[in-house]
PDB file of C-alpha atoms in Angstrom:
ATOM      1  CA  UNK A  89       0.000   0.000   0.000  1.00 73.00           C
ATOM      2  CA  UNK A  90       1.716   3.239  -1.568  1.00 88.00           C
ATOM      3  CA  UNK A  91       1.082   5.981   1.063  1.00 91.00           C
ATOM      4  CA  UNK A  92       2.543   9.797   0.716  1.00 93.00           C
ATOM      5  CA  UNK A  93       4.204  10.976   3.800  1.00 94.00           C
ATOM      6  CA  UNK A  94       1.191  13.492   4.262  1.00 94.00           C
ATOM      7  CA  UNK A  95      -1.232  10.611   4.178  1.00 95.00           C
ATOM      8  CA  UNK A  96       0.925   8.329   6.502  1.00 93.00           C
ATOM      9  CA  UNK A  97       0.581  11.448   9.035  1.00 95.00           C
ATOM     10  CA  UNK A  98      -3.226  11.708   8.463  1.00 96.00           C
ATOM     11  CA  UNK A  99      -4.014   7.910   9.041  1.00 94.00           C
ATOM     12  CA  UNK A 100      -2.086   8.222  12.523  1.00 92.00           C
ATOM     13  CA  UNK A 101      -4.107  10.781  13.480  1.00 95.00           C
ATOM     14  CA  UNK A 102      -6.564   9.573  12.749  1.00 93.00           C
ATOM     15  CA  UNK A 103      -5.358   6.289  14.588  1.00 90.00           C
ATOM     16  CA  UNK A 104      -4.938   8.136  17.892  1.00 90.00           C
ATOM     17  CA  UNK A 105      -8.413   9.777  17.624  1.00 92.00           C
ATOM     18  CA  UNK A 106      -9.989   6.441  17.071  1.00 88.00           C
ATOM     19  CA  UNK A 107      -8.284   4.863  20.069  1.00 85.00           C
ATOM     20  CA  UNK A 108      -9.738   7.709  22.073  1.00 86.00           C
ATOM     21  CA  UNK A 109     -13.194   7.872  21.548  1.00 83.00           C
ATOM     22  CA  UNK A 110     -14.255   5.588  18.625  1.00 81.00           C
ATOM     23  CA  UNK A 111     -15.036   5.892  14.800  1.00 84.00           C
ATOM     24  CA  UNK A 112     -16.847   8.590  15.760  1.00 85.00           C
ATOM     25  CA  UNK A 113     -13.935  10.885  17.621  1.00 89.00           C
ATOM     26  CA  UNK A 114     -12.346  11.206  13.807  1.00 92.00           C
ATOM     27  CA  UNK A 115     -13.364  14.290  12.002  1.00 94.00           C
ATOM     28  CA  UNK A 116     -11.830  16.521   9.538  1.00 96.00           C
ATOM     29  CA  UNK A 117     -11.622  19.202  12.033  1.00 96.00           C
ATOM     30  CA  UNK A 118      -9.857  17.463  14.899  1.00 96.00           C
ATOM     31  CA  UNK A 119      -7.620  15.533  12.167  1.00 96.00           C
ATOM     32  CA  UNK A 120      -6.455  19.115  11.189  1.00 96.00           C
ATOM     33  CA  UNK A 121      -5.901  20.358  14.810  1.00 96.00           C
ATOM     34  CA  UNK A 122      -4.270  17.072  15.579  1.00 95.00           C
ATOM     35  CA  UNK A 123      -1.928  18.066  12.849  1.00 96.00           C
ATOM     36  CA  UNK A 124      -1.909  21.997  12.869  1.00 96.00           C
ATOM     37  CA  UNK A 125      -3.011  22.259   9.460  1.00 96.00           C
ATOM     38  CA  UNK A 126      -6.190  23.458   7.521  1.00 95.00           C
ATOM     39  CA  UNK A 127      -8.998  21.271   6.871  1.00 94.00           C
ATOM     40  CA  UNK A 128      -8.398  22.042   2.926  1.00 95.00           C
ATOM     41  CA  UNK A 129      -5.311  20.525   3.273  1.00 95.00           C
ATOM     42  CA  UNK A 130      -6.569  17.139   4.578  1.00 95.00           C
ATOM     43  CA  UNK A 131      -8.758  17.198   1.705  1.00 96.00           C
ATOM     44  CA  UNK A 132      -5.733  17.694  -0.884  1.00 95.00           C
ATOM     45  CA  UNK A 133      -4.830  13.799   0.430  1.00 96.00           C
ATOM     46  CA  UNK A 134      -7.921  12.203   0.913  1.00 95.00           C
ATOM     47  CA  UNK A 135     -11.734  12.906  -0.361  1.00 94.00           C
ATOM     48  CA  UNK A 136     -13.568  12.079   3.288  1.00 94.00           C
ATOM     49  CA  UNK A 137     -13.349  10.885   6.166  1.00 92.00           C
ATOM     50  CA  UNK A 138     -14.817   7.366   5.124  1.00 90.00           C
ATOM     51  CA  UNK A 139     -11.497   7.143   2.814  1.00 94.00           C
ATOM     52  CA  UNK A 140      -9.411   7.934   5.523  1.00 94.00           C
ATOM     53  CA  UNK A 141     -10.974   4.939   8.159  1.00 90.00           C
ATOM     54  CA  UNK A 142     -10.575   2.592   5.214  1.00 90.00           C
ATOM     55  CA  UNK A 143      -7.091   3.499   4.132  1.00 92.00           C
ATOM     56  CA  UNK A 144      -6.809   2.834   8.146  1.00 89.00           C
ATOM     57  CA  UNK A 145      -7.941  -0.350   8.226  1.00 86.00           C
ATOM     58  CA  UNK A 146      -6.538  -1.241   4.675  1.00 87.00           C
ATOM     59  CA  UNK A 147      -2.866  -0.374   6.367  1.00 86.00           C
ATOM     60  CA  UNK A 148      -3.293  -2.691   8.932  1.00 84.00           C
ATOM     61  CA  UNK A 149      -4.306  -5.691   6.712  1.00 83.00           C
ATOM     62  CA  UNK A 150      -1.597  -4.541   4.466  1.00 85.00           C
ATOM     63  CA  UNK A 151       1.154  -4.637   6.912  1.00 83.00           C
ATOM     64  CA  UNK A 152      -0.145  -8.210   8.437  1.00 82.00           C
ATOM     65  CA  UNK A 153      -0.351  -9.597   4.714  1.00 83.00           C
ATOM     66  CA  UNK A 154       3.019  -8.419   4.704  1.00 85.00           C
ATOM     67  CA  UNK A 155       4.111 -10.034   8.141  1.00 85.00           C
ATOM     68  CA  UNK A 156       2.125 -13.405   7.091  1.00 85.00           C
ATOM     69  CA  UNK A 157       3.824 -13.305   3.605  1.00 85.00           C
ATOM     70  CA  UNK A 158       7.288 -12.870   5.344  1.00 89.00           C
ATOM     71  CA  UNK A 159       7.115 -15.867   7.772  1.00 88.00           C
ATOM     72  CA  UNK A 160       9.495 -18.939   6.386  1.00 89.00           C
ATOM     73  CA  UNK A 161       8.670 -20.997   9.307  1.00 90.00           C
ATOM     74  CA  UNK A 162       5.638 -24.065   8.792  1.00 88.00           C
ATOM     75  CA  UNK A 163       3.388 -25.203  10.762  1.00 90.00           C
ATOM     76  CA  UNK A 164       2.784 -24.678  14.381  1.00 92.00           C
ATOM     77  CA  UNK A 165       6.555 -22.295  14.515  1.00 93.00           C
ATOM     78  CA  UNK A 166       4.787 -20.416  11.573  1.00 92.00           C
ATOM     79  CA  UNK A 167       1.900 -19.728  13.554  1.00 93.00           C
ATOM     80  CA  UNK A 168       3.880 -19.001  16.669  1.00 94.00           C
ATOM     81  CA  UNK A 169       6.317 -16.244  14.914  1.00 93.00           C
ATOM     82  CA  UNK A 170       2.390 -14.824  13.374  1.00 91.00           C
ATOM     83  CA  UNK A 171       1.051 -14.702  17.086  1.00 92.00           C
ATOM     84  CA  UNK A 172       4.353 -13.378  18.282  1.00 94.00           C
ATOM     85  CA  UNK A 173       4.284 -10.264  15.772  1.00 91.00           C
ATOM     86  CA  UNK A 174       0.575  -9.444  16.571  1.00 90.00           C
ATOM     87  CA  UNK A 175       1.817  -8.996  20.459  1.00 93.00           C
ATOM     88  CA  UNK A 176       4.834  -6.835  19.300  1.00 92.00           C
ATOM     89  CA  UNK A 177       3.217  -4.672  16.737  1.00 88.00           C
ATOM     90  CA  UNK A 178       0.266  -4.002  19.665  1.00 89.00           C
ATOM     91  CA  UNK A 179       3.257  -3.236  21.843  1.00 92.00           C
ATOM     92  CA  UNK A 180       4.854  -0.774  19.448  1.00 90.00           C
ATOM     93  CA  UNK A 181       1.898   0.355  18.249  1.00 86.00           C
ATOM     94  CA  UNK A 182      -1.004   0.454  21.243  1.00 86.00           C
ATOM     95  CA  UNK A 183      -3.353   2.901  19.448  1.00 84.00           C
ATOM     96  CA  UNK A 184      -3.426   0.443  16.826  1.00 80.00           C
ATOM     97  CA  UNK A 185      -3.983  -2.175  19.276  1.00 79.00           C
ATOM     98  CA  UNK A 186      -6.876  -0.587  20.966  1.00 78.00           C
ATOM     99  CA  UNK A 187      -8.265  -0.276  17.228  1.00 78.00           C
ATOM    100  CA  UNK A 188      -8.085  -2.594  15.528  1.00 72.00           C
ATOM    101  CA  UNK A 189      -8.457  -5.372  17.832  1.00 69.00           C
ATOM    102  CA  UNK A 190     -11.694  -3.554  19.126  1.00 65.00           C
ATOM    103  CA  UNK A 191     -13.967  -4.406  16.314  1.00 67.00           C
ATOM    104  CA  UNK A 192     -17.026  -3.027  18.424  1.00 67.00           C
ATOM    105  CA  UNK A 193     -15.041   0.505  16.986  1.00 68.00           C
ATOM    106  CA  UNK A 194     -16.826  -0.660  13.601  1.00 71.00           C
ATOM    107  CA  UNK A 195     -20.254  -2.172  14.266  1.00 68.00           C
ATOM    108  CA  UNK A 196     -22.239   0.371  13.723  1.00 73.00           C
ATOM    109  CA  UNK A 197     -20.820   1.636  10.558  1.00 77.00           C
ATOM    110  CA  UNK A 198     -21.074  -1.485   7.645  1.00 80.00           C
ATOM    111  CA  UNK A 199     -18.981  -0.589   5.503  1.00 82.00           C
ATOM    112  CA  UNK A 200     -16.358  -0.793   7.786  1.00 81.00           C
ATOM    113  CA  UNK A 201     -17.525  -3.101   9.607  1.00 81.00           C
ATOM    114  CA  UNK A 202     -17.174  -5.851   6.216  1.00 86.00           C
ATOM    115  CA  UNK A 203     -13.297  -4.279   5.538  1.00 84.00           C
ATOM    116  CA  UNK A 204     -12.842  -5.655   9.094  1.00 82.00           C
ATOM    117  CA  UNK A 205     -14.547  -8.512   9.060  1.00 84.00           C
ATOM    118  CA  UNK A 206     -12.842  -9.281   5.198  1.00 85.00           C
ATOM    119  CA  UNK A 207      -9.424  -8.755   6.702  1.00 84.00           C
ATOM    120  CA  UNK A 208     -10.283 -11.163   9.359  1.00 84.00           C
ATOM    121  CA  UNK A 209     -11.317 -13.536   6.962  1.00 86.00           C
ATOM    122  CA  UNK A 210      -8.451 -13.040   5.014  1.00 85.00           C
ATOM    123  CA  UNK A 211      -6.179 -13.833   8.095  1.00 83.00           C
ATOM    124  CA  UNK A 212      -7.754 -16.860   8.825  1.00 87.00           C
ATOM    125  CA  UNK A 213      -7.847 -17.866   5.297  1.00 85.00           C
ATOM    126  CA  UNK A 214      -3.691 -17.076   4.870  1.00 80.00           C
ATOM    127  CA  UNK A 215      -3.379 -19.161   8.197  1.00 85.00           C
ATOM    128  CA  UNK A 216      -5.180 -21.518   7.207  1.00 88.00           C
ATOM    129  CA  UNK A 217      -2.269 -23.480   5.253  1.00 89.00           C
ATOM    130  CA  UNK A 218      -0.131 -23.307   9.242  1.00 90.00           C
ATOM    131  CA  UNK A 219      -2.990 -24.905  10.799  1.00 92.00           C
ATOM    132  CA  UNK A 220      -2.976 -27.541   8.401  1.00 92.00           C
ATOM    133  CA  UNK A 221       0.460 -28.227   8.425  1.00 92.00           C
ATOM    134  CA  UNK A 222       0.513 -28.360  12.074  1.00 93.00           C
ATOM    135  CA  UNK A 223      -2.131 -31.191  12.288  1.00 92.00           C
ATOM    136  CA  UNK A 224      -0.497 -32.861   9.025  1.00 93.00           C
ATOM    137  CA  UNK A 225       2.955 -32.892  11.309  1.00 93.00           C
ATOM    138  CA  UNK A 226       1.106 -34.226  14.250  1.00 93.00           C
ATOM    139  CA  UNK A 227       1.789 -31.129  15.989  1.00 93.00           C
ATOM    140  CA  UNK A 228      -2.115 -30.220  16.532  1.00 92.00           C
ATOM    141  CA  UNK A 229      -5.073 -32.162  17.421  1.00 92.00           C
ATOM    142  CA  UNK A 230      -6.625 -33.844  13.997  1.00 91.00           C
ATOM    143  CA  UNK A 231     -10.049 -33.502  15.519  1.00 92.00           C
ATOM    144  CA  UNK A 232     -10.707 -29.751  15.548  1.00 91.00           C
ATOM    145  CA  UNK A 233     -11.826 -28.007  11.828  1.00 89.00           C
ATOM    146  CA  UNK A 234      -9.232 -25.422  10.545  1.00 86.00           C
ATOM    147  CA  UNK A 235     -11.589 -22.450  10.861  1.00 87.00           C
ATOM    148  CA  UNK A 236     -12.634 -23.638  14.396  1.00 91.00           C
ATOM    149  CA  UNK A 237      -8.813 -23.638  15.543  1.00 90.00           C
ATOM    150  CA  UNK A 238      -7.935 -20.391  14.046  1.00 90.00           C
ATOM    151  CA  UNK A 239     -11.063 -19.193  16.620  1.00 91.00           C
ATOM    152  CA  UNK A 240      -9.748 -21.071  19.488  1.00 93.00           C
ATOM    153  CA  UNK A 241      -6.210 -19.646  18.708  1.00 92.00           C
ATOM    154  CA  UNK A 242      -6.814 -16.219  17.751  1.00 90.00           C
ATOM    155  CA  UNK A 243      -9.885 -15.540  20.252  1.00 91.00           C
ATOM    156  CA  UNK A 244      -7.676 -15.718  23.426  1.00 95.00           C
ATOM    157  CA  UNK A 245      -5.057 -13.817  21.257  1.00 94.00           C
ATOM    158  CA  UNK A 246      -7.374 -10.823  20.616  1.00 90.00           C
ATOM    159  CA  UNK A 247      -8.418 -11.150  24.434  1.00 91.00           C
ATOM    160  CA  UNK A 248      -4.902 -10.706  25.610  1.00 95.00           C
ATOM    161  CA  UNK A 249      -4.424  -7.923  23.929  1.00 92.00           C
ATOM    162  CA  UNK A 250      -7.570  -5.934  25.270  1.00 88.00           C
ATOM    163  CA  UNK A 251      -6.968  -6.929  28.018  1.00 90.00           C
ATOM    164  CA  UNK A 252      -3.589  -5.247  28.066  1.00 92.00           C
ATOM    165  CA  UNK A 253      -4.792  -1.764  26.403  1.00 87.00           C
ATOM    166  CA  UNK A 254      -7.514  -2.008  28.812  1.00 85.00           C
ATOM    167  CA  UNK A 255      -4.917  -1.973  31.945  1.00 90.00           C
ATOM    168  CA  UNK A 256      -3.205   0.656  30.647  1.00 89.00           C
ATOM    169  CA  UNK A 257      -0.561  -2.006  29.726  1.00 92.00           C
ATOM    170  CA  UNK A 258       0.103  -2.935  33.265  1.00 94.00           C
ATOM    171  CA  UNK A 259       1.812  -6.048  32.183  1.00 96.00           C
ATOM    172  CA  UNK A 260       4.701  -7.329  29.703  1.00 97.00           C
ATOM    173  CA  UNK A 261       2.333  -8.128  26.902  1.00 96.00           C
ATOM    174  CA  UNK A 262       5.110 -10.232  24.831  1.00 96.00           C
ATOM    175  CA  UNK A 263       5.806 -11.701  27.730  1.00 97.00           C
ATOM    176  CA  UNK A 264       2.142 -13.165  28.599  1.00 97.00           C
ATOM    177  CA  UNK A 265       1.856 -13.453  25.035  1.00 97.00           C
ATOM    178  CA  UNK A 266       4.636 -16.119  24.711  1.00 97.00           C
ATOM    179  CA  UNK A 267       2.759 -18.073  28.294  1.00 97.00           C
ATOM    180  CA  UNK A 268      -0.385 -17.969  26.331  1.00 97.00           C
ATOM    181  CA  UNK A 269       1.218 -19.421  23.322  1.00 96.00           C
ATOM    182  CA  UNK A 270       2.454 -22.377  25.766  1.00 96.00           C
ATOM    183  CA  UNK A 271      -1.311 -22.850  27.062  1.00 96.00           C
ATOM    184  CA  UNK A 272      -2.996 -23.203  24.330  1.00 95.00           C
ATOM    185  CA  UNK A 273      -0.298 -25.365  22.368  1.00 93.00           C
ATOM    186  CA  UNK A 274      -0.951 -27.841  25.375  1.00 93.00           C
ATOM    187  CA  UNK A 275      -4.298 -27.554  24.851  1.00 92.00           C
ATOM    188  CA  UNK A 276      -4.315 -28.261  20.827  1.00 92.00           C
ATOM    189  CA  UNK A 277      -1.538 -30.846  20.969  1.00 91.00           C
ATOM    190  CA  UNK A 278      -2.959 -34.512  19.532  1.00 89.00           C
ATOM    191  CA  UNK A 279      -3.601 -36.824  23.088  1.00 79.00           C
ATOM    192  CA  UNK A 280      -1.497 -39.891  23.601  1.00 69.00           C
ATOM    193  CA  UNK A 281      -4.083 -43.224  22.963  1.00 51.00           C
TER     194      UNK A 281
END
C-alpha cells in the first residue's frame, strides 16, 4: 500500500483519535488540529473521512499480509512467529492495538464493519495453510476443523491484547503473550491413545 508521507501522518491521526473515543472521535476538524493544518489541506490527500478509516484499516491488513507473507517458518513455529508479531506490533503500536483489535469501533458503521470482518477472513484464510500443516505434522489435534482452531487460537489472542490496552498495559504483553502461546499449544496438541 503506496502511502505519501502526508497521508501516513493523516491515518495516525486519525489512529490516535480512534483509540480515544471511537469511529466517531475522527473528524476533519480534529484531524487538522491534531496536525496543525487546515482542513483544505486534509482534503488535498484524501476525499472524506470514510477514505481515511478505510485506508486505516486497509494499512493494517496490508502490513499483516506483509508479516504473514514474510514468515518462512511451517506449521505450528509459523503460527507461533504470526502470534508473536501481533503482540509486538500491539506493543509498538497500542493505538493500533486498541483499534483494531476492538472491532465493536466498527459495528455500527457497515462498511467498515465488512473491511474488518474481510481482513479477518483473510487472516484466517492465509493461516489456514499453518494450521494444516501443524495437524499434518502431528503437531495439533486432527479432531478440531481449521476455521474452528484459528477461533480457538486467535480468540484468546485478541483477548490478551484488550486486556492489556484495557490496563493501561500494566503487564509485559510479549511476555504473557509467549505463556499464552504455551497454554494453548498444550491444549491443541494430539492426546497420547
Amino acid at each position: 500500500m503506496e502511502l505519501s508521507k502526508r497521508q501516513e501522518e493523516i491515518v495516525e491521526a486519525a489512529l490516535a483519535l480512534a483509540a480515544e473515543g471511537g469511529v466517531a472521535n475522527v473528524t476533519i476538524r480534529k484531524l487538522a488540529e491534531a496536525l496543525g493544518v487546515t482542513e483544505p489541506a486534509i482534503y488535498r490527500h484524501f476525499a472524506n473521512k470514510a477514505e481515511i478509516v478505510k485506508t486505516m484499516i486497509r494499512s493494517f491488513e496490508f502490513a499483516s499480509d506483509k508479516t504473514i507473507a514474510g514468515i518462512q517458518q511451517t506449521g505450528l513455529e509459523g503460527l507461533k512467529a504470526f502470534i508473536a508479531s501481533r503482540f509486538t506490533l500491539a506493543a509498538k503500536n497500542p493505538p493500533l492495538a486498541k483499534v483494531m483489535f476492538a472491532e465493536e469501533l466498527f459495528m455500527g458503521e457497515p462498511e467498515y464493519a465488512e473491511l474488518v470482518l474481510g481482513m479477518m477472513h483473510s487472516h484466517r484464510d492465509a493461516l489456514r495453510r499453518m494450521f494444516r500443516e501443524a495437524v499434518d505434522a502431528g503437531e495439533l489435534r486432527g479432531d478440531i476443523a481449521p476455521d474452528m482452531l484459528f477461533r480457538i487460537v486467535f480468540g484468546p489472542v485478541r483477548l490478551l491484547i484488550k486486556q492489556w490496552g484495557m490496563s493501561n498495559r500494566a503487564f509485559d504483553l510479549e511476555a504473557a503473550g509467549a505463556e499464552l502461546w504455551d497454554s494453548l499449544k498444550k491444549l491443541l496438541q494430539p492426546t497420547e491413545k
